[in-house]
mmCIF file of C-alpha atoms and ligand atoms in Angstrom:
data_model
loop_
_atom_site.group_PDB
_atom_site.id
_atom_site.type_symbol
_atom_site.label_atom_id
_atom_site.label_comp_id
_atom_site.label_asym_id
_atom_site.label_seq_id
_atom_site.Cartn_x
_atom_site.Cartn_y
_atom_site.Cartn_z
ATOM 1 C CA MET A 157 16.636 10.187 10.329
ATOM 2 C CA ASP A 158 15.450 11.758 13.542
ATOM 3 C CA LEU A 159 16.881 9.359 16.114
ATOM 4 C CA HIS A 160 15.327 11.276 18.971
ATOM 5 C CA LEU A 161 11.871 10.523 17.622
ATOM 6 C CA GLU A 162 12.857 6.923 16.998
ATOM 7 C CA GLU A 163 14.036 6.357 20.569
ATOM 8 C CA GLU A 164 10.960 7.936 22.049
ATOM 9 C CA LEU A 165 8.772 5.643 19.996
ATOM 10 C CA TRP A 166 10.928 2.680 20.775
ATOM 11 C CA PHE A 167 10.892 3.043 24.507
ATOM 12 C CA GLY A 168 7.304 4.160 24.666
ATOM 13 C CA GLU A 169 8.071 7.581 26.068
ATOM 14 C CA THR A 170 5.799 9.448 23.710
ATOM 15 C CA ASP A 171 2.149 10.103 24.337
ATOM 16 C CA ASP A 172 0.451 7.930 21.736
ATOM 17 C CA ALA A 173 -2.849 9.811 21.908
ATOM 18 C CA PRO A 174 -1.976 12.259 19.062
ATOM 19 C CA ALA A 175 -1.008 9.377 16.747
ATOM 20 C CA GLU A 176 -4.201 7.536 17.656
ATOM 21 C CA ALA A 177 -6.275 10.657 17.010
ATOM 22 C CA ALA A 178 -4.504 11.216 13.673
ATOM 23 C CA ALA A 179 -5.166 7.597 12.696
ATOM 24 C CA ALA A 180 -8.851 8.010 13.595
ATOM 25 C CA ARG A 181 -9.083 11.242 11.537
ATOM 26 C CA SER A 182 -7.345 9.765 8.518
ATOM 27 C CA LEU A 183 -9.228 9.257 5.326
ATOM 28 C CA VAL A 184 -8.244 5.599 5.387
ATOM 29 C CA ALA A 185 -9.843 5.023 8.803
ATOM 30 C CA ARG A 186 -12.938 7.016 7.900
ATOM 31 C CA THR A 187 -13.406 5.036 4.713
ATOM 32 C CA ALA A 188 -12.834 1.740 6.526
ATOM 33 C CA ARG A 189 -15.445 2.678 9.132
ATOM 34 C CA ILE A 190 -17.997 3.932 6.651
ATOM 35 C CA VAL A 191 -17.835 1.112 4.157
ATOM 36 C CA ASN A 192 -16.879 -1.427 6.835
ATOM 37 C CA LEU A 193 -14.095 -2.288 4.433
ATOM 38 C CA ARG A 194 -15.622 -3.218 1.135
ATOM 39 C CA PRO A 195 -14.504 -6.866 1.202
ATOM 40 C CA CYS A 196 -15.638 -7.484 4.779
ATOM 41 C CA PRO A 197 -18.303 -10.086 3.971
ATOM 42 C CA PRO A 198 -21.659 -10.090 5.759
ATOM 43 C CA VAL A 199 -20.767 -13.338 7.501
ATOM 44 C CA VAL A 200 -18.050 -11.497 9.453
ATOM 45 C CA THR A 201 -20.362 -8.685 10.512
ATOM 46 C CA VAL A 202 -22.949 -11.210 11.732
ATOM 47 C CA LEU A 203 -20.336 -13.287 13.574
ATOM 48 C CA LEU A 204 -18.948 -10.220 15.332
ATOM 49 C CA SER A 205 -22.381 -9.247 16.542
ATOM 50 C CA LEU A 206 -23.193 -12.805 17.660
ATOM 51 C CA VAL A 207 -19.964 -13.572 19.520
ATOM 52 C CA THR A 208 -20.445 -10.811 22.066
ATOM 53 C CA ARG A 209 -24.014 -11.907 22.941
ATOM 54 C CA ARG A 210 -24.319 -14.256 25.864
ATOM 55 C CA ALA A 211 -27.380 -15.992 24.473
ATOM 56 C CA THR A 212 -25.566 -17.062 21.300
ATOM 57 C CA SER A 213 -25.085 -20.822 21.039
ATOM 58 C CA VAL A 214 -22.437 -22.821 19.217
ATOM 59 C CA ALA A 215 -25.174 -23.938 16.831
ATOM 60 C CA ASP A 216 -25.982 -20.289 15.962
ATOM 61 C CA MET A 217 -22.340 -19.617 15.156
ATOM 62 C CA ARG A 218 -21.986 -22.834 13.181
ATOM 63 C CA ARG A 219 -24.988 -21.957 11.010
ATOM 64 C CA VAL A 220 -23.509 -18.562 10.134
ATOM 65 C CA ILE A 221 -20.075 -19.930 9.260
ATOM 66 C CA GLU A 222 -21.422 -22.877 7.286
ATOM 67 C CA ALA A 223 -23.550 -20.521 5.233
ATOM 68 C CA ASP A 224 -20.259 -19.462 3.633
ATOM 69 C CA PRO A 225 -18.820 -22.797 2.430
ATOM 70 C CA THR A 226 -15.518 -21.281 1.254
ATOM 71 C CA LEU A 227 -14.885 -19.713 4.629
ATOM 72 C CA ALA A 228 -15.997 -22.864 6.466
ATOM 73 C CA SER A 229 -13.634 -25.086 4.509
ATOM 74 C CA ARG A 230 -10.723 -22.700 4.979
ATOM 75 C CA ILE A 231 -11.346 -22.540 8.710
ATOM 76 C CA LEU A 232 -11.298 -26.333 8.874
ATOM 77 C CA ARG A 233 -8.102 -26.432 6.834
ATOM 78 C CA LEU A 234 -6.563 -23.878 9.153
ATOM 79 C CA VAL A 235 -7.480 -25.530 12.454
ATOM 80 C CA ASN A 236 -6.210 -28.866 11.123
ATOM 81 C CA SER A 237 -2.895 -27.341 10.054
ATOM 82 C CA SER A 238 0.330 -27.686 11.983
ATOM 83 C CA ALA A 239 -0.250 -24.186 13.387
ATOM 84 C CA PHE A 240 -2.889 -25.550 15.743
ATOM 85 C CA ALA A 241 -1.277 -28.925 16.422
ATOM 86 C CA LEU A 242 -4.547 -30.581 17.453
ATOM 87 C CA ARG A 243 -4.297 -34.187 18.639
ATOM 88 C CA ASN A 244 -7.334 -35.318 16.703
ATOM 89 C CA ARG A 245 -8.572 -34.198 13.361
ATOM 90 C CA CYS A 246 -11.254 -31.579 13.565
ATOM 91 C CA THR A 247 -14.014 -32.605 11.181
ATOM 92 C CA SER A 248 -16.697 -29.963 11.552
ATOM 93 C CA ILE A 249 -17.170 -26.274 12.283
ATOM 94 C CA GLU A 250 -19.113 -27.217 15.401
ATOM 95 C CA HIS A 251 -16.169 -29.293 16.599
ATOM 96 C CA ALA A 252 -13.790 -26.384 15.854
ATOM 97 C CA LEU A 253 -16.007 -23.983 17.838
ATOM 98 C CA VAL A 254 -16.020 -26.334 20.824
ATOM 99 C CA LEU A 255 -12.306 -27.143 20.625
ATOM 100 C CA LEU A 256 -10.933 -23.639 20.140
ATOM 101 C CA GLY A 257 -13.772 -21.486 21.444
ATOM 102 C CA ARG A 258 -16.141 -19.086 19.727
ATOM 103 C CA GLN A 259 -13.896 -16.048 20.033
ATOM 104 C CA ILE A 260 -10.836 -17.658 18.438
ATOM 105 C CA ILE A 261 -12.876 -19.020 15.533
ATOM 106 C CA THR A 262 -14.538 -15.628 15.039
ATOM 107 C CA ASP A 263 -11.149 -13.873 15.111
ATOM 108 C CA LEU A 264 -9.836 -16.329 12.537
ATOM 109 C CA CYS A 265 -12.865 -15.782 10.282
ATOM 110 C CA VAL A 266 -12.292 -12.023 10.492
ATOM 111 C CA ALA A 267 -8.582 -12.304 9.747
ATOM 112 C CA MET A 268 -9.163 -14.712 6.863
ATOM 113 C CA ALA A 269 -11.795 -12.448 5.349
ATOM 114 C CA LEU A 270 -9.610 -9.356 5.682
ATOM 115 C CA LEU A 271 -6.514 -11.014 4.298
ATOM 116 C CA ASP A 272 -8.425 -12.460 1.409
ATOM 117 C CA VAL A 273 -9.200 -9.132 -0.103
ATOM 118 C CA GLN A 274 -8.663 -8.748 -3.820
ATOM 119 C CA ALA A 275 -8.347 -5.053 -4.498
ATOM 120 C CA GLY A 276 -7.272 -3.096 -7.515
ATOM 121 C CA HIS A 277 -4.482 -0.973 -6.057
ATOM 122 C CA ALA A 278 -0.921 -2.187 -5.689
ATOM 123 C CA GLU A 279 -2.037 -5.821 -5.731
ATOM 124 C CA ALA A 280 1.469 -7.247 -5.710
ATOM 125 C CA LEU A 281 2.352 -5.226 -2.618
ATOM 126 C CA GLN A 282 -0.862 -6.281 -0.895
ATOM 127 C CA ARG A 283 -0.042 -9.882 -1.719
ATOM 128 C CA ASN A 284 3.400 -9.442 -0.143
ATOM 129 C CA VAL A 285 1.873 -8.039 3.036
ATOM 130 C CA ARG A 286 -0.631 -10.909 3.184
ATOM 131 C CA MET A 287 2.077 -13.543 2.665
ATOM 132 C CA HIS A 288 4.220 -11.887 5.318
ATOM 133 C CA SER A 289 1.246 -11.675 7.728
ATOM 134 C CA SER A 290 0.328 -15.328 7.345
ATOM 135 C CA ALA A 291 3.952 -16.340 7.920
ATOM 136 C CA VAL A 292 4.099 -14.181 11.072
ATOM 137 C CA GLY A 293 0.871 -15.818 12.339
ATOM 138 C CA GLY A 294 2.323 -19.314 11.981
ATOM 139 C CA VAL A 295 5.723 -18.459 13.451
ATOM 140 C CA ALA A 296 4.225 -16.481 16.355
ATOM 141 C CA ARG A 297 2.011 -19.388 17.308
ATOM 142 C CA GLN A 298 4.921 -21.841 17.070
ATOM 143 C CA LEU A 299 7.057 -19.555 19.255
ATOM 144 C CA ALA A 300 4.284 -19.155 21.832
ATOM 145 C CA MET A 301 3.815 -22.938 22.048
ATOM 146 C CA MET A 302 7.565 -23.396 22.383
ATOM 147 C CA LEU A 303 7.726 -20.848 25.219
ATOM 148 C CA GLY A 304 4.570 -21.910 27.069
ATOM 149 C CA ILE A 305 2.912 -18.531 26.434
ATOM 150 C CA PRO A 306 -0.909 -18.649 26.008
ATOM 151 C CA THR A 307 -1.524 -19.089 22.304
ATOM 152 C CA ASP A 308 -5.186 -17.906 22.286
ATOM 153 C CA GLU A 309 -5.222 -15.071 19.818
ATOM 154 C CA ILE A 310 -1.568 -15.118 18.790
ATOM 155 C CA PHE A 311 -2.099 -16.622 15.320
ATOM 156 C CA THR A 312 -4.802 -14.063 14.541
ATOM 157 C CA ALA A 313 -2.635 -11.267 15.935
ATOM 158 C CA GLY A 314 0.084 -12.316 13.486
ATOM 159 C CA LEU A 315 -2.406 -12.363 10.616
ATOM 160 C CA LEU A 316 -3.659 -8.904 11.480
ATOM 161 C CA HIS A 317 -0.542 -7.139 12.766
ATOM 162 C CA ASP A 318 0.132 -5.289 9.483
ATOM 163 C CA LEU A 319 -3.547 -4.772 8.560
ATOM 164 C CA GLY A 320 -2.850 -1.019 8.564
ATOM 165 C CA LYS A 321 -0.524 -1.481 5.557
ATOM 166 C CA ILE A 322 -3.236 -3.278 3.587
ATOM 167 C CA LEU A 323 -5.740 -0.549 4.473
ATOM 168 C CA GLU A 324 -3.321 2.164 3.314
ATOM 169 C CA LEU A 325 -2.812 0.357 0.012
ATOM 170 C CA GLN A 326 -6.542 -0.207 -0.501
ATOM 171 C CA LEU A 327 -8.077 2.959 0.781
ATOM 172 C CA GLY A 328 -5.272 5.488 1.005
ATOM 173 C CA GLU A 329 -2.978 7.065 -1.496
ATOM 174 C CA ALA A 330 -1.587 3.751 -2.728
ATOM 175 C CA GLU A 331 1.270 5.137 -4.842
ATOM 176 C CA GLY A 332 2.713 7.343 -2.131
ATOM 177 C CA TYR A 333 2.394 4.568 0.393
ATOM 178 C CA ALA A 334 4.001 2.073 -1.977
ATOM 179 C CA SER A 335 7.071 4.292 -2.278
ATOM 180 C CA LEU A 336 7.180 4.600 1.503
ATOM 181 C CA LEU A 337 7.113 0.790 1.762
ATOM 182 C CA GLU A 338 9.907 0.577 -0.757
ATOM 183 C CA ARG A 339 11.987 3.101 1.155
ATOM 184 C CA ALA A 340 11.555 1.109 4.332
ATOM 185 C CA ASN A 341 12.270 -2.193 2.600
ATOM 186 C CA ASP A 342 15.683 -2.699 4.132
ATOM 187 C CA TRP A 343 14.465 -1.378 7.475
ATOM 188 C CA PRO A 344 11.317 -3.286 8.372
ATOM 189 C CA ASP A 345 11.257 -1.819 11.845
ATOM 190 C CA HIS A 346 11.554 1.754 10.597
ATOM 191 C CA LEU A 347 8.476 1.992 8.414
ATOM 192 C CA HIS A 348 6.339 3.177 11.331
ATOM 193 C CA ILE A 349 8.749 6.066 11.907
ATOM 194 C CA PHE A 350 8.553 7.143 8.254
ATOM 195 C CA GLU A 351 4.768 6.843 8.477
ATOM 196 C CA ARG A 352 4.496 8.955 11.622
ATOM 197 C CA LYS A 353 6.610 11.661 10.018
ATOM 198 C CA ARG A 354 4.495 11.673 6.893
ATOM 199 C CA HIS A 355 0.971 11.106 8.224
ATOM 200 C CA GLY A 356 1.213 11.685 11.983
ATOM 201 C CA TYR A 357 0.245 8.053 12.614
ATOM 202 C CA ASP A 358 1.566 4.642 11.606
ATOM 203 C CA HIS A 359 0.140 1.361 10.285
ATOM 204 C CA ALA A 360 0.049 -0.077 13.820
ATOM 205 C CA ALA A 361 -2.099 2.785 15.171
ATOM 206 C CA LEU A 362 -4.320 2.676 12.072
ATOM 207 C CA GLY A 363 -4.807 -1.127 12.195
ATOM 208 C CA ALA A 364 -5.644 -1.009 15.904
ATOM 209 C CA HIS A 365 -8.062 1.877 15.426
ATOM 210 C CA VAL A 366 -9.953 0.144 12.637
ATOM 211 C CA LEU A 367 -10.097 -3.170 14.541
ATOM 212 C CA ARG A 368 -11.593 -1.332 17.518
ATOM 213 C CA ALA A 369 -14.045 0.464 15.256
ATOM 214 C CA TRP A 370 -15.133 -2.945 13.974
ATOM 215 C CA LYS A 371 -15.570 -4.061 17.603
ATOM 216 C CA ILE A 372 -12.823 -6.698 17.503
ATOM 217 C CA PRO A 373 -12.208 -7.342 21.207
ATOM 218 C CA GLU A 374 -8.963 -6.766 23.090
ATOM 219 C CA PRO A 375 -6.211 -7.825 23.251
ATOM 220 C CA LEU A 376 -6.036 -8.046 19.425
ATOM 221 C CA PRO A 377 -6.191 -4.271 18.755
ATOM 222 C CA MET A 378 -3.676 -3.626 21.539
ATOM 223 C CA LEU A 379 -1.236 -6.247 20.210
ATOM 224 C CA VAL A 380 -1.500 -4.678 16.768
ATOM 225 C CA ALA A 381 -1.038 -1.169 18.214
ATOM 226 C CA LEU A 382 2.117 -2.126 20.117
ATOM 227 C CA HIS A 383 3.897 -4.373 17.651
ATOM 228 C CA HIS A 384 6.503 -1.693 16.869
ATOM 229 C CA GLN A 385 6.669 -0.284 20.385
ATOM 230 C CA PRO A 386 8.351 -2.864 22.606
ATOM 231 C CA GLY A 387 8.997 -0.337 25.373
ATOM 232 C CA ARG A 388 5.334 0.453 25.723
ATOM 233 C CA ALA A 389 4.404 -3.248 25.710
ATOM 234 C CA ILE A 390 6.938 -3.969 28.445
ATOM 235 C CA SER A 391 5.574 -1.147 30.553
ATOM 236 C CA VAL A 392 2.094 -2.727 30.316
ATOM 237 C CA GLY A 393 3.593 -6.097 31.322
ATOM 238 C CA GLY A 394 1.866 -9.488 31.748
ATOM 239 C CA ASP A 395 0.677 -11.609 28.843
ATOM 240 C CA LEU A 396 0.385 -8.527 26.649
ATOM 241 C CA ALA A 397 4.140 -7.894 26.901
ATOM 242 C CA SER A 398 5.051 -11.550 26.221
ATOM 243 C CA LYS A 399 2.659 -11.810 23.295
ATOM 244 C CA THR A 400 3.881 -8.530 21.789
ATOM 245 C CA MET A 401 7.461 -9.761 22.040
ATOM 246 C CA VAL A 402 6.513 -13.069 20.410
ATOM 247 C CA LEU A 403 4.891 -11.080 17.610
ATOM 248 C CA ARG A 404 7.970 -8.887 17.216
ATOM 249 C CA LEU A 405 10.328 -11.839 17.110
ATOM 250 C CA ALA A 406 8.088 -13.658 14.600
ATOM 251 C CA ASP A 407 8.016 -10.473 12.485
ATOM 252 C CA GLN A 408 11.816 -10.231 12.462
ATOM 253 C CA LEU A 409 12.285 -13.949 11.774
ATOM 254 C CA CYS A 410 9.900 -13.861 8.829
ATOM 255 C CA TYR A 411 11.903 -11.071 7.177
ATOM 256 C CA LEU A 412 14.968 -13.235 7.665
ATOM 257 C CA PHE A 413 13.279 -16.363 6.250
ATOM 258 C CA ASP A 414 12.494 -14.361 3.118
ATOM 259 C CA GLU A 415 16.164 -13.637 2.626
ATOM 260 C CA GLU A 416 17.896 -16.792 3.761
ATOM 261 C CA ASP A 417 17.268 -20.478 3.117
ATOM 262 C CA MET A 418 20.000 -21.723 5.369
ATOM 263 C CA ILE A 419 20.840 -21.056 8.971
ATOM 264 C CA ASN A 420 23.088 -18.036 8.999
ATOM 265 C CA GLU A 421 25.015 -17.666 12.234
ATOM 266 C CA ALA A 422 25.594 -13.938 11.785
ATOM 267 C CA SER A 423 21.859 -13.265 11.328
ATOM 268 C CA ILE A 424 20.938 -15.417 14.317
ATOM 269 C CA GLU A 425 23.540 -13.620 16.384
ATOM 270 C CA ALA A 426 22.090 -10.245 15.321
ATOM 271 C CA ILE A 427 18.509 -11.308 16.146
ATOM 272 C CA SER A 428 19.611 -12.744 19.473
ATOM 273 C CA ARG A 429 20.604 -9.228 20.547
ATOM 274 C CA THR A 430 17.091 -7.838 20.044
ATOM 275 C CA GLU A 431 14.924 -6.805 22.993
ATOM 276 C CA ALA A 432 12.366 -9.516 22.127
ATOM 277 C CA MET A 433 14.960 -12.295 22.494
ATOM 278 C CA THR A 434 16.171 -10.841 25.791
ATOM 279 C CA PHE A 435 12.648 -10.386 27.121
ATOM 280 C CA LEU A 436 11.672 -13.944 26.127
ATOM 281 C CA ASP A 437 14.933 -15.268 27.592
ATOM 282 C CA LEU A 438 15.973 -16.933 24.346
ATOM 283 C CA SER A 439 19.559 -17.486 23.228
ATOM 284 C CA ALA A 440 21.141 -17.792 19.789
ATOM 285 C CA ALA A 441 21.515 -21.535 20.509
ATOM 286 C CA ASP A 442 17.750 -21.850 21.254
ATOM 287 C CA LEU A 443 16.973 -20.128 17.989
ATOM 288 C CA THR A 444 19.413 -22.291 16.025
ATOM 289 C CA ALA A 445 17.833 -25.432 17.529
ATOM 290 C CA GLN A 446 14.317 -24.276 16.540
ATOM 291 C CA TRP A 447 15.238 -22.671 13.217
ATOM 292 C CA ASN A 448 13.895 -25.424 10.943
ATOM 293 C CA HIS A 449 10.658 -25.810 12.948
ATOM 294 C CA LEU A 450 10.014 -22.088 12.822
ATOM 295 C CA ARG A 451 10.815 -21.859 9.139
ATOM 296 C CA GLN A 452 8.498 -24.775 8.464
ATOM 297 C CA ALA A 453 5.727 -23.040 10.460
ATOM 298 C CA SER A 454 6.117 -19.947 8.299
ATOM 299 C CA GLN A 455 5.900 -21.971 5.071
ATOM 300 C CA ASP A 456 2.933 -24.087 6.272
ATOM 301 C CA SER A 457 1.032 -20.991 7.230
ATOM 302 C CA GLN A 458 1.744 -19.251 3.933
ATOM 303 C CA ARG A 459 0.460 -22.277 2.039
ATOM 304 C CA LEU A 460 -2.879 -21.960 3.843
ATOM 305 C CA PHE A 461 -3.364 -18.594 2.211
ATOM 306 C CA THR A 462 -2.308 -19.489 -1.288
ATOM 307 C CA ARG A 463 -4.906 -21.393 -3.148
HETATM 308 FE FE1 FE2 B 607 4.340 -3.715 11.253
HETATM 309 FE FE1 FE2 B 608 5.212 -7.205 9.931
#
């Protein structure tokens, strides 16, 4: 492995423009833009156009969401789940729009619709990515609440952070990408390096590009773009850095939850040395104390996506 390349990516010393341009030129991105991703239902397109208009009312948004009863009921299930920890039960889409805001509900509708895709290629792998993404959403939100970091779009960012992988499997050369995923299996944080060597871009750049092309507002595309580049996130600073680190830690924890049922001191010790833990000022003891809560959040969130 080319460690030089890895370090440059890691610390954000590379110019990301070539990777972004390569992602934009890729067949996967072109297809996603042209067909607006086959499974992207009309309700999502309408919501995205409505949410950016000032004149749009809550009632307008409610009507659009309720026109898709499956989506409406899943949104209600989601906002009433432990991930959102609302004091009172949310009983209607209108209530959800008022409580959480139009943008968050729209983001959630988009993420739900995109993660719900049933496509022919490499279905098992796509399912794995979706299960992983929903777990990361739940854990990231739990971590943000625990740390007093604004939770706004963090759940959706978790749901969408690996969207680029799903797009590659659906619209790219699924077999080649599947073997790349397999190769990176033991190295979850190295896949983007393999991808950049092979395609000139990675799933983070691709996901961010496609989200921007679909007019999903910042900071979601930026969080997705930076989720494997902690150095770059830190150099941007502010909420973006904290949220990226929360996303990174949630990502790492979810890989661990897949492997281990019980608290494993060696694994916690290893995670506690990561840049995300240092940046968020968390210790191994903090993580041990929250382990069961975080694990529960990952399982609760995964259940929301398995029907
Ligand atoms: Fe990723
Ligand atoms: Fe991930």
